[in-house]
Tab-separated table of C-alpha atoms in Angstrom:
chain	number	residue	atom	x	y	z
A	181	UNK	CA	111.126	63.655	114.926
A	182	UNK	CA	111.154	65.575	118.250
A	183	UNK	CA	109.901	69.159	118.604
A	184	UNK	CA	113.367	70.763	118.473
A	185	UNK	CA	114.380	68.793	115.389
A	186	UNK	CA	111.069	69.630	113.704
A	187	UNK	CA	111.484	73.334	114.469
A	188	UNK	CA	115.056	73.315	113.147
A	189	UNK	CA	113.979	71.526	109.958
A	190	UNK	CA	111.161	73.999	109.353
A	191	UNK	CA	113.486	76.952	109.949
A	192	UNK	CA	116.135	75.580	107.585
A	193	UNK	CA	113.490	74.917	104.934
A	194	UNK	CA	112.387	78.555	105.154
A	195	UNK	CA	115.946	79.747	104.683
A	196	UNK	CA	116.399	77.410	101.718
A	197	UNK	CA	113.192	78.683	100.116
A	198	UNK	CA	114.306	82.301	100.518
A	199	UNK	CA	117.678	81.450	99.002
A	200	UNK	CA	115.950	79.854	95.993
A	201	UNK	CA	113.795	82.988	95.623
A	202	UNK	CA	116.868	85.206	95.812
A	203	UNK	CA	118.654	83.139	93.168
A	204	UNK	CA	115.572	83.180	90.925
A	205	UNK	CA	115.079	86.962	91.132
A	206	UNK	CA	118.771	87.592	90.473
A	207	UNK	CA	119.017	85.192	87.547
A	208	UNK	CA	115.823	86.454	85.890
A	209	UNK	CA	116.960	90.088	86.098
A	210	UNK	CA	120.434	89.178	84.822
A	211	UNK	CA	119.108	87.071	81.923
A	212	UNK	CA	116.844	89.911	80.777
A	213	UNK	CA	119.810	92.268	80.998
A	214	UNK	CA	121.897	89.805	78.957
A	215	UNK	CA	119.247	89.538	76.243
A	216	UNK	CA	119.038	93.300	75.767
A	217	UNK	CA	122.777	93.649	75.715
A	218	UNK	CA	123.270	90.726	73.349
A	219	UNK	CA	121.185	92.451	70.671
A	220	UNK	CA	123.045	95.719	71.186
A	221	UNK	CA	126.470	94.037	70.999
A	222	UNK	CA	125.508	92.167	67.802
A	223	UNK	CA	124.724	95.486	66.160
A	224	UNK	CA	127.814	97.373	67.359
A	225	UNK	CA	130.455	94.651	67.654
A	226	UNK	CA	132.102	95.832	64.428
A	227	UNK	CA	133.145	99.172	65.870
A	228	UNK	CA	136.587	97.883	66.819
A	229	UNK	CA	135.993	98.951	70.415
A	230	UNK	CA	135.783	96.937	73.618
A	231	UNK	CA	132.087	96.462	72.928
A	232	UNK	CA	132.434	92.719	72.352
A	233	UNK	CA	130.954	89.412	73.475
A	234	UNK	CA	133.719	88.846	76.019
A	235	UNK	CA	132.801	92.045	77.824
A	236	UNK	CA	129.146	91.045	77.568
A	237	UNK	CA	129.861	88.151	79.912
A	238	UNK	CA	131.798	90.419	82.259
A	239	UNK	CA	129.003	92.983	82.299
A	240	UNK	CA	126.408	90.278	83.037
A	241	UNK	CA	128.520	88.901	85.875
A	242	UNK	CA	128.899	92.364	87.383
A	243	UNK	CA	125.156	92.894	87.020
A	244	UNK	CA	124.393	89.656	88.887
A	245	UNK	CA	126.756	90.517	91.743
A	246	UNK	CA	125.377	94.051	92.052
A	247	UNK	CA	121.817	92.766	92.030
A	248	UNK	CA	122.505	90.354	94.898
A	249	UNK	CA	124.380	92.933	97.003
A	250	UNK	CA	121.931	95.796	96.543
A	251	UNK	CA	118.905	93.481	96.708
A	252	UNK	CA	120.010	92.159	100.097
A	253	UNK	CA	120.703	95.678	101.295
A	254	UNK	CA	117.196	96.828	100.296
A	255	UNK	CA	115.522	93.636	101.620
A	256	UNK	CA	114.299	92.696	98.147
A	257	UNK	CA	114.599	88.974	98.903
A	258	UNK	CA	112.872	88.906	102.318
A	259	UNK	CA	110.031	86.704	101.095
A	260	UNK	CA	107.813	85.808	104.029
A	261	UNK	CA	109.402	88.478	106.226
A	262	UNK	CA	108.517	91.815	104.648
A	263	UNK	CA	105.058	92.903	103.557
A	264	UNK	CA	104.085	92.355	99.927
A	265	UNK	CA	104.282	96.092	99.158
A	266	UNK	CA	107.769	96.231	100.690
A	267	UNK	CA	109.022	93.352	98.550
A	268	UNK	CA	107.586	94.811	95.347
A	269	UNK	CA	108.964	98.288	96.067
A	270	UNK	CA	112.348	96.785	96.973
A	271	UNK	CA	112.472	94.773	93.754
A	272	UNK	CA	111.711	97.819	91.607
A	273	UNK	CA	114.173	100.003	93.516
A	274	UNK	CA	116.889	97.338	93.321
A	275	UNK	CA	116.461	96.944	89.562
A	276	UNK	CA	116.445	100.719	89.060
A	277	UNK	CA	119.582	101.225	91.167
A	278	UNK	CA	121.519	98.371	89.565
A	279	UNK	CA	120.572	99.516	86.072
A	280	UNK	CA	121.768	103.053	86.778
A	281	UNK	CA	125.078	101.797	88.171
A	282	UNK	CA	125.516	99.279	85.348
A	283	UNK	CA	124.933	102.018	82.772
A	284	UNK	CA	128.045	103.834	83.977
A	285	UNK	CA	129.932	100.547	84.434
A	286	UNK	CA	129.141	99.611	80.832
A	287	UNK	CA	130.505	102.916	79.590
A	288	UNK	CA	133.662	102.405	81.639
A	289	UNK	CA	134.184	98.797	80.473
A	290	UNK	CA	133.603	99.522	76.804
A	291	UNK	CA	135.186	102.957	76.780
A	292	UNK	CA	132.248	104.068	74.656
A	293	UNK	CA	130.735	107.031	76.491
A	294	UNK	CA	129.257	108.161	73.184
A	295	UNK	CA	126.795	105.279	73.639
A	296	UNK	CA	125.660	106.620	77.033
A	297	UNK	CA	122.181	107.645	75.917
A	298	UNK	CA	121.802	104.398	73.957
A	299	UNK	CA	122.741	102.548	77.149
A	300	UNK	CA	120.143	104.573	79.073
A	301	UNK	CA	117.470	103.563	76.585
A	302	UNK	CA	118.457	99.899	76.866
A	303	UNK	CA	118.426	99.959	80.642
A	304	UNK	CA	115.099	101.776	80.794
A	305	UNK	CA	113.390	99.189	78.581
A	306	UNK	CA	115.047	96.387	80.545
A	307	UNK	CA	113.939	98.051	83.797
A	308	UNK	CA	110.281	97.976	82.752
A	309	UNK	CA	110.356	94.303	81.758
A	310	UNK	CA	112.478	93.224	84.727
A	311	UNK	CA	110.202	95.043	87.171
A	312	UNK	CA	107.005	93.548	85.770
A	313	UNK	CA	108.338	89.978	85.658
A	314	UNK	CA	110.047	90.073	89.064
A	315	UNK	CA	107.001	91.639	90.732
A	316	UNK	CA	104.669	89.013	89.259
A	317	UNK	CA	106.904	86.204	90.475
A	318	UNK	CA	107.347	87.933	93.846
A	319	UNK	CA	103.600	87.849	94.465
A	320	UNK	CA	103.493	84.166	93.490
A	321	UNK	CA	106.465	83.295	95.707
A	322	UNK	CA	105.015	85.157	98.678
A	323	UNK	CA	101.686	83.359	98.313
A	324	UNK	CA	103.459	79.996	98.068
A	325	UNK	CA	105.492	80.836	101.181
A	326	UNK	CA	102.429	81.761	103.208
A	327	UNK	CA	100.600	78.589	102.202
A	328	UNK	CA	103.634	76.403	102.854
A	329	UNK	CA	104.928	77.952	106.062
A	330	UNK	CA	102.232	78.824	108.619
A	331	UNK	CA	102.774	81.756	110.996
A	332	UNK	CA	104.750	81.270	114.186
A	333	UNK	CA	102.662	80.435	117.233
A	334	UNK	CA	103.747	82.679	120.072
A	335	UNK	CA	103.328	82.748	123.844
A	336	UNK	CA	103.199	86.292	125.213
A	337	UNK	CA	104.568	86.902	128.689
A	338	UNK	CA	103.246	90.249	129.862
A	339	UNK	CA	104.014	92.514	132.797
A	340	UNK	CA	102.093	95.220	134.635
A	341	UNK	CA	102.250	97.827	131.854
A	342	UNK	CA	99.409	97.731	129.369
A	343	UNK	CA	100.124	98.469	125.712
A	344	UNK	CA	98.971	97.499	122.238
A	345	UNK	CA	101.981	95.335	121.333
A	346	UNK	CA	99.849	92.189	121.152
A	347	UNK	CA	97.473	93.899	118.731
A	348	UNK	CA	100.377	95.086	116.574
A	349	UNK	CA	101.995	91.634	116.472
A	350	UNK	CA	98.735	89.906	115.584
A	351	UNK	CA	98.285	92.490	112.836
A	352	UNK	CA	101.081	90.692	110.969
A	353	UNK	CA	98.838	87.627	110.788
A	354	UNK	CA	100.791	85.953	107.997
A	355	UNK	CA	103.899	85.852	110.177
A	356	UNK	CA	102.857	85.768	113.843
A	357	UNK	CA	99.910	84.590	115.911
A	358	UNK	CA	99.871	85.120	119.662
A	359	UNK	CA	97.980	82.038	120.812
A	360	UNK	CA	98.268	82.471	124.560
A	361	UNK	CA	99.164	85.084	127.147
A	362	UNK	CA	100.561	84.535	130.615
A	363	UNK	CA	101.593	86.898	133.393
A	364	UNK	CA	105.251	87.198	134.299
A	365	UNK	CA	104.142	86.882	137.950
A	366	UNK	CA	103.432	83.183	137.451
A	367	UNK	CA	106.102	80.882	138.861
A	368	UNK	CA	108.948	79.907	136.547
A	369	UNK	CA	107.872	76.284	136.343
A	370	UNK	CA	104.429	77.231	135.061
A	371	UNK	CA	105.883	79.626	132.476
A	372	UNK	CA	108.389	76.956	131.410
A	373	UNK	CA	105.594	74.420	130.820
A	374	UNK	CA	103.537	76.951	128.853
A	375	UNK	CA	106.502	77.730	126.587
A	376	UNK	CA	106.998	74.148	125.414
A	377	UNK	CA	104.405	73.897	122.604
A	378	UNK	CA	105.141	77.294	121.040
A	379	UNK	CA	107.515	78.362	118.284
A	380	UNK	CA	108.532	81.574	120.020
A	381	UNK	CA	108.060	83.696	123.122
A	382	UNK	CA	107.207	87.409	123.280
A	383	UNK	CA	108.428	89.264	126.381
A	384	UNK	CA	106.218	92.328	126.577
A	385	UNK	CA	107.748	95.215	128.525
A	386	UNK	CA	108.977	93.254	131.540
A	387	UNK	CA	111.150	94.427	134.450
A	388	UNK	CA	114.829	93.901	133.649
A	389	UNK	CA	115.504	91.192	136.239
A	390	UNK	CA	112.490	89.126	135.164
A	391	UNK	CA	113.254	89.599	131.472
A	392	UNK	CA	116.821	88.401	132.026
A	393	UNK	CA	115.618	85.169	133.632
A	394	UNK	CA	113.186	84.439	130.807
A	395	UNK	CA	115.764	85.215	128.102
A	396	UNK	CA	118.031	82.591	129.683
A	397	UNK	CA	115.130	80.163	129.873
A	398	UNK	CA	114.371	80.653	126.170
A	399	UNK	CA	118.039	80.104	125.332
A	400	UNK	CA	118.026	76.871	127.305
A	401	UNK	CA	114.904	75.681	125.460
A	402	UNK	CA	116.128	76.798	121.993
A	403	UNK	CA	113.098	79.057	121.750
A	404	UNK	CA	113.066	82.113	119.532
A	405	UNK	CA	112.480	85.158	121.761
A	406	UNK	CA	111.130	88.607	120.931
A	407	UNK	CA	111.232	91.432	123.432
A	408	UNK	CA	110.533	95.145	123.587
A	409	UNK	CA	113.812	96.970	124.329
A	410	UNK	CA	114.145	99.549	127.056
A	411	UNK	CA	115.909	102.811	126.228
A	412	UNK	CA	118.996	101.536	128.061
A	413	UNK	CA	119.003	98.389	125.867
A	414	UNK	CA	119.249	100.581	122.767
A	415	UNK	CA	121.948	102.835	124.227
A	416	UNK	CA	124.262	99.888	124.969
A	417	UNK	CA	123.389	97.860	121.867
A	418	UNK	CA	126.618	98.685	120.031
A	419	UNK	CA	128.995	98.671	122.959
A	420	UNK	CA	132.609	97.840	122.208
A	421	UNK	CA	134.040	94.575	123.541
A	422	UNK	CA	137.192	94.964	125.645
A	423	UNK	CA	139.519	92.048	126.335
A	424	UNK	CA	141.850	93.650	128.871
A	425	UNK	CA	141.251	91.381	131.838
A	426	UNK	CA	139.859	87.907	132.396
A	427	UNK	CA	136.356	89.325	132.851
A	428	UNK	CA	134.252	90.444	129.864
A	429	UNK	CA	133.948	94.216	129.650
A	430	UNK	CA	131.805	96.321	127.343
A	431	UNK	CA	132.583	99.981	126.652
A	432	UNK	CA	129.885	102.431	125.677
A	433	UNK	CA	131.502	105.763	124.794
A	434	UNK	CA	128.297	107.868	124.622
A	435	UNK	CA	130.199	110.492	122.640
A	436	UNK	CA	127.874	110.763	119.663
A	437	UNK	CA	129.086	110.850	116.083
A	438	UNK	CA	132.704	111.794	115.404
A	439	UNK	CA	133.914	115.054	113.891
A	440	UNK	CA	134.742	113.209	110.667
A	441	UNK	CA	131.209	111.825	110.506
A	442	UNK	CA	129.744	115.277	111.155
A	443	UNK	CA	131.868	116.744	108.362
A	444	UNK	CA	130.905	114.033	105.854
A	445	UNK	CA	127.241	114.214	106.814
A	446	UNK	CA	127.216	117.991	106.346
A	447	UNK	CA	129.128	117.688	103.070
A	448	UNK	CA	126.563	115.290	101.615
A	449	UNK	CA	123.694	117.387	102.982
A	450	UNK	CA	125.001	120.392	101.068
A	451	UNK	CA	125.642	118.445	97.867
A	452	UNK	CA	122.278	116.613	97.894
A	453	UNK	CA	120.127	119.579	98.954
A	454	UNK	CA	121.761	121.958	96.458
A	455	UNK	CA	121.450	119.407	93.628
A	456	UNK	CA	117.817	118.743	94.514
A	457	UNK	CA	117.011	122.468	94.612
A	458	UNK	CA	118.548	122.955	91.154
A	459	UNK	CA	116.845	119.918	89.628
A	460	UNK	CA	113.468	120.663	91.229
A	461	UNK	CA	113.557	124.438	90.672
A	462	UNK	CA	110.908	124.280	87.878
A	463	UNK	CA	108.612	122.381	90.250
A	464	UNK	CA	109.247	125.004	92.952
A	465	UNK	CA	108.298	127.821	90.578
A	466	UNK	CA	105.138	126.087	89.346
A	467	UNK	CA	104.025	125.248	92.901
A	468	UNK	CA	104.732	128.737	94.211
A	469	UNK	CA	102.818	130.320	91.308
A	470	UNK	CA	99.836	127.991	91.799
A	471	UNK	CA	99.638	128.732	95.545
A	472	UNK	CA	99.804	132.491	95.031
A	473	UNK	CA	97.297	132.530	92.161
A	474	UNK	CA	94.707	130.567	94.119
A	475	UNK	CA	94.194	133.035	96.968
A	476	UNK	CA	96.938	135.659	96.705
A	477	UNK	CA	98.437	134.573	100.015
A	478	UNK	CA	102.059	133.818	100.935
A	479	UNK	CA	103.773	130.898	99.244
A	480	UNK	CA	105.587	129.527	102.303
A	481	UNK	CA	104.384	128.415	105.691
A	482	UNK	CA	106.804	128.849	108.592
A	483	UNK	CA	106.644	127.057	111.904
A	484	UNK	CA	109.014	126.861	114.864
A	485	UNK	CA	110.706	123.497	115.357
A	486	UNK	CA	113.474	122.076	117.561
A	487	UNK	CA	116.733	120.638	116.255
A	488	UNK	CA	120.144	119.593	117.632
A	489	UNK	CA	120.905	120.729	121.170
A	490	UNK	CA	117.336	121.977	121.645
A	491	UNK	CA	117.947	124.905	119.275
A	492	UNK	CA	114.811	126.367	117.704
A	493	UNK	CA	114.460	127.316	114.044
A	494	UNK	CA	111.725	128.127	111.549
A	495	UNK	CA	110.895	125.211	109.276
A	496	UNK	CA	109.780	126.002	105.722
A	497	UNK	CA	106.926	124.337	103.843
A	498	UNK	CA	104.770	125.218	100.891
A	499	UNK	CA	101.509	126.581	102.307
A	500	UNK	CA	98.744	124.035	101.809
A	501	UNK	CA	96.047	125.631	104.019
A	502	UNK	CA	94.205	128.926	104.063
A	503	UNK	CA	96.193	131.893	105.370
A	504	UNK	CA	94.623	132.029	108.855
A	505	UNK	CA	94.330	128.290	109.440
A	506	UNK	CA	95.474	128.752	113.066
A	507	UNK	CA	94.336	132.340	113.653
A	508	UNK	CA	93.385	131.563	117.251
A	509	UNK	CA	97.028	130.701	117.950
A	510	UNK	CA	96.271	127.072	118.806
A	511	UNK	CA	97.185	124.084	116.651
A	512	UNK	CA	94.129	122.393	115.188
A	513	UNK	CA	93.871	118.850	113.831
A	514	UNK	CA	93.616	118.538	110.050
A	515	UNK	CA	91.897	115.641	108.325
A	516	UNK	CA	92.131	114.436	104.761
A	517	UNK	CA	88.979	116.455	103.904
A	518	UNK	CA	89.709	119.462	106.135
A	519	UNK	CA	87.986	122.550	104.732
A	520	UNK	CA	91.077	124.652	105.568
A	521	UNK	CA	93.144	122.798	102.963
A	522	UNK	CA	93.235	124.696	99.682
A	523	UNK	CA	92.733	123.069	96.283
A	524	UNK	CA	96.418	123.405	95.463
A	525	UNK	CA	97.228	122.287	99.001
A	526	UNK	CA	95.340	119.024	98.623
A	527	UNK	CA	97.456	118.195	95.569
A	528	UNK	CA	100.859	119.118	96.975
A	529	UNK	CA	100.120	117.318	100.254
A	530	UNK	CA	99.149	114.161	98.381
A	531	UNK	CA	102.392	114.078	96.396
A	532	UNK	CA	104.596	115.396	99.278
A	533	UNK	CA	105.662	118.523	97.382
A	534	UNK	CA	104.765	120.690	100.388
A	535	UNK	CA	107.827	119.324	102.217
A	536	UNK	CA	110.366	120.303	99.541
A	537	UNK	CA	111.194	123.821	100.858
A	538	UNK	CA	112.892	122.096	103.780
A	539	UNK	CA	115.769	121.568	101.358
A	540	UNK	CA	116.460	125.267	102.027
A	541	UNK	CA	116.558	124.523	105.777
A	542	UNK	CA	119.056	121.762	105.045
A	543	UNK	CA	121.258	123.988	102.905
A	544	UNK	CA	121.147	126.645	105.650
A	545	UNK	CA	122.314	124.102	108.227
A	546	UNK	CA	119.160	123.951	110.366
A	547	UNK	CA	118.328	120.417	109.246
A	548	UNK	CA	119.878	117.352	107.667
A	549	UNK	CA	118.597	115.061	104.930
A	550	UNK	CA	118.317	112.243	107.490
A	551	UNK	CA	117.772	112.643	111.223
A	552	UNK	CA	115.105	112.667	113.928
A	553	UNK	CA	112.087	114.554	112.638
A	554	UNK	CA	112.102	118.018	114.299
A	555	UNK	CA	109.127	118.515	116.630
A	556	UNK	CA	107.329	121.670	117.678
A	557	UNK	CA	108.579	123.122	120.962
A	558	UNK	CA	105.186	122.606	122.650
A	559	UNK	CA	105.323	118.929	121.760
A	560	UNK	CA	108.881	118.571	123.032
A	561	UNK	CA	107.798	119.956	126.394
A	562	UNK	CA	104.724	117.742	126.495
A	563	UNK	CA	106.574	114.565	125.547
A	564	UNK	CA	109.436	115.303	127.932
A	565	UNK	CA	106.953	115.330	130.804
A	566	UNK	CA	105.804	111.851	129.729
A	567	UNK	CA	109.244	110.539	128.690
A	568	UNK	CA	112.114	112.414	130.397
A	569	UNK	CA	114.617	110.966	127.902
A	570	UNK	CA	112.802	112.482	124.901
A	571	UNK	CA	115.443	115.260	124.456
A	572	UNK	CA	117.990	112.484	123.665
A	573	UNK	CA	116.718	112.898	120.095
A	574	UNK	CA	118.406	116.296	119.985
A	575	UNK	CA	121.870	114.748	119.925
A	576	UNK	CA	121.475	114.766	116.134
A	577	UNK	CA	120.290	117.482	113.768
A	578	UNK	CA	116.642	117.193	112.750
A	579	UNK	CA	116.020	115.544	109.388
A	580	UNK	CA	113.742	115.728	106.359
A	581	UNK	CA	113.304	111.992	106.761
A	582	UNK	CA	114.443	109.638	109.484
A	583	UNK	CA	114.410	106.235	111.109
A	584	UNK	CA	111.083	106.844	112.871
A	585	UNK	CA	109.492	108.071	109.636
A	586	UNK	CA	110.620	104.980	107.736
A	587	UNK	CA	109.953	102.281	110.321
A	588	UNK	CA	107.277	103.980	112.391
A	589	UNK	CA	103.824	105.293	111.569
A	590	UNK	CA	102.174	108.687	111.586
A	591	UNK	CA	100.672	108.005	115.012
A	592	UNK	CA	103.700	106.313	116.620
A	593	UNK	CA	103.738	107.310	120.285
A	594	UNK	CA	106.491	109.476	121.783
A	595	UNK	CA	108.333	106.622	123.519
A	596	UNK	CA	108.468	104.394	120.446
A	597	UNK	CA	109.480	107.348	118.277
A	598	UNK	CA	112.314	108.071	120.709
A	599	UNK	CA	113.473	104.434	120.613
A	600	UNK	CA	113.488	104.398	116.812
A	601	UNK	CA	115.438	107.642	116.628
A	602	UNK	CA	117.929	106.386	119.226
A	603	UNK	CA	118.506	103.296	117.088
A	604	UNK	CA	119.530	105.681	114.308
A	605	UNK	CA	121.685	107.880	116.538
A	606	UNK	CA	123.547	104.995	118.194
A	607	UNK	CA	124.067	103.148	114.884
A	608	UNK	CA	124.879	106.158	112.730
A	609	UNK	CA	126.834	105.799	109.496
A	610	UNK	CA	126.639	107.338	106.036
A	611	UNK	CA	125.573	103.934	104.764
A	612	UNK	CA	122.621	104.003	107.178
A	613	UNK	CA	121.698	107.471	105.880
A	614	UNK	CA	121.703	106.132	102.344
A	615	UNK	CA	119.589	103.145	103.370
A	616	UNK	CA	117.003	105.403	105.027
A	617	UNK	CA	116.825	107.526	101.876
A	618	UNK	CA	116.110	104.394	99.839
A	619	UNK	CA	113.587	103.185	102.415
A	620	UNK	CA	111.861	106.582	102.236
A	621	UNK	CA	111.456	106.150	98.491
A	622	UNK	CA	109.955	102.710	99.118
A	623	UNK	CA	107.316	103.872	101.596
A	624	UNK	CA	106.286	106.758	99.352
A	625	UNK	CA	104.846	104.280	96.869
A	626	UNK	CA	103.039	102.163	99.461
A	627	UNK	CA	99.343	102.781	99.925
A	628	UNK	CA	99.436	102.234	103.675
A	629	UNK	CA	102.062	104.961	104.094
A	630	UNK	CA	100.052	107.655	102.335
A	631	UNK	CA	97.895	108.768	105.260
A	632	UNK	CA	99.849	110.765	107.767
A	633	UNK	CA	103.291	110.390	106.198
A	634	UNK	CA	103.734	114.133	105.751
A	635	UNK	CA	104.729	116.315	108.663
A	636	UNK	CA	101.304	117.989	108.769
A	637	UNK	CA	99.562	114.713	109.374
A	638	UNK	CA	101.965	113.725	112.119
A	639	UNK	CA	101.619	117.205	113.593
A	640	UNK	CA	97.847	116.899	113.493
A	641	UNK	CA	97.897	113.632	115.420
A	642	UNK	CA	100.110	115.185	118.096
A	643	UNK	CA	98.029	118.351	118.256
A	644	UNK	CA	94.935	116.372	119.107
A	645	UNK	CA	96.541	115.639	122.466
A	646	UNK	CA	97.764	119.153	123.233
């Protein structure tokens, strides 16, 4: 078997294994659902309603379909691709979401809304068992995958700009290993020969003309290629194909989101923020009382931030530090054991409650649920000097959470943060907003996301450079 055939076979085997895992997770969750429902139907099948065994099969079929669709959407089946914590969080979130939807579907199918709370009890018990079983099998499947399919061996082709991309890639040791590095200034024949034994090629921040040549070379060799996009690559990523003449044309409108999208985004911001404020009002009152009782100081902390169009506004947070934490007028870094953090502050920072008052900013129209995280004006000026395109982030309203918060880290540099936010801006849809909200829930339960996830921690990292 030649190298290309061997690579293709290995790739197809991976895809087959993931498909088997997906089928297993879906069937297990659906069977557990069926068992719970079977007992309930046996007890209530004499009601003369639509709560019968025929509808049991329909409900199970709907459950299976929903589980596959939502599981794929939340990356719950990406065994060998996502981190273990991501898979486990995705499984739990998928089961929770499907069970909530199925609860209402069951009421609609049976016409028995009087059983709603009974359905909720069934789905909650099923959720616990489904989550435990699927998570146990997920860990087993991931371990089997990593033992069966070794990481990809990669050749890195680097340019003149130094960065830590190689370190980041090698940090995902179960998936990638950069075995060799070679300069893009080597002649094409030498690079071609070095590519042959590797599974993939990493093009690390190369000039456009050189990157284009190597992309074509990788295509010719059937080599998987990874490359770091330039800002222009992201801006044209979703260009529209035009077939008006006998030459391919791409159209990039650069007009931002449409008026209809703005209206729908604002509509959902109002609905979600108002609902959250009502539901969480007891938590607001308890937190505010605890902050005031500890030192008698103000409940809220206000800080100037920048949102759409470069407009400044005052962001709201529950105060988690002493009153004069920045009495000298200069931002100061805050660590996990910073003596300026109050006792109440250490608790609300740990569980992210300090960020909740920003729901008021959202209701007032200064922010959105999802969008580029609003920066301090000093930081905007500083980053714009380093990256002139940084204000591109202001084409969208600042958000409580965002693409860079979900897929980046607390210390993501300004350029990478800009690229992540531009991916959101240029790909915007309400569905993407919903996905980011779900992804935010996922990272909240991951240990590695705890440090620096809140705005204070990100602010502190930036302030260290001011």
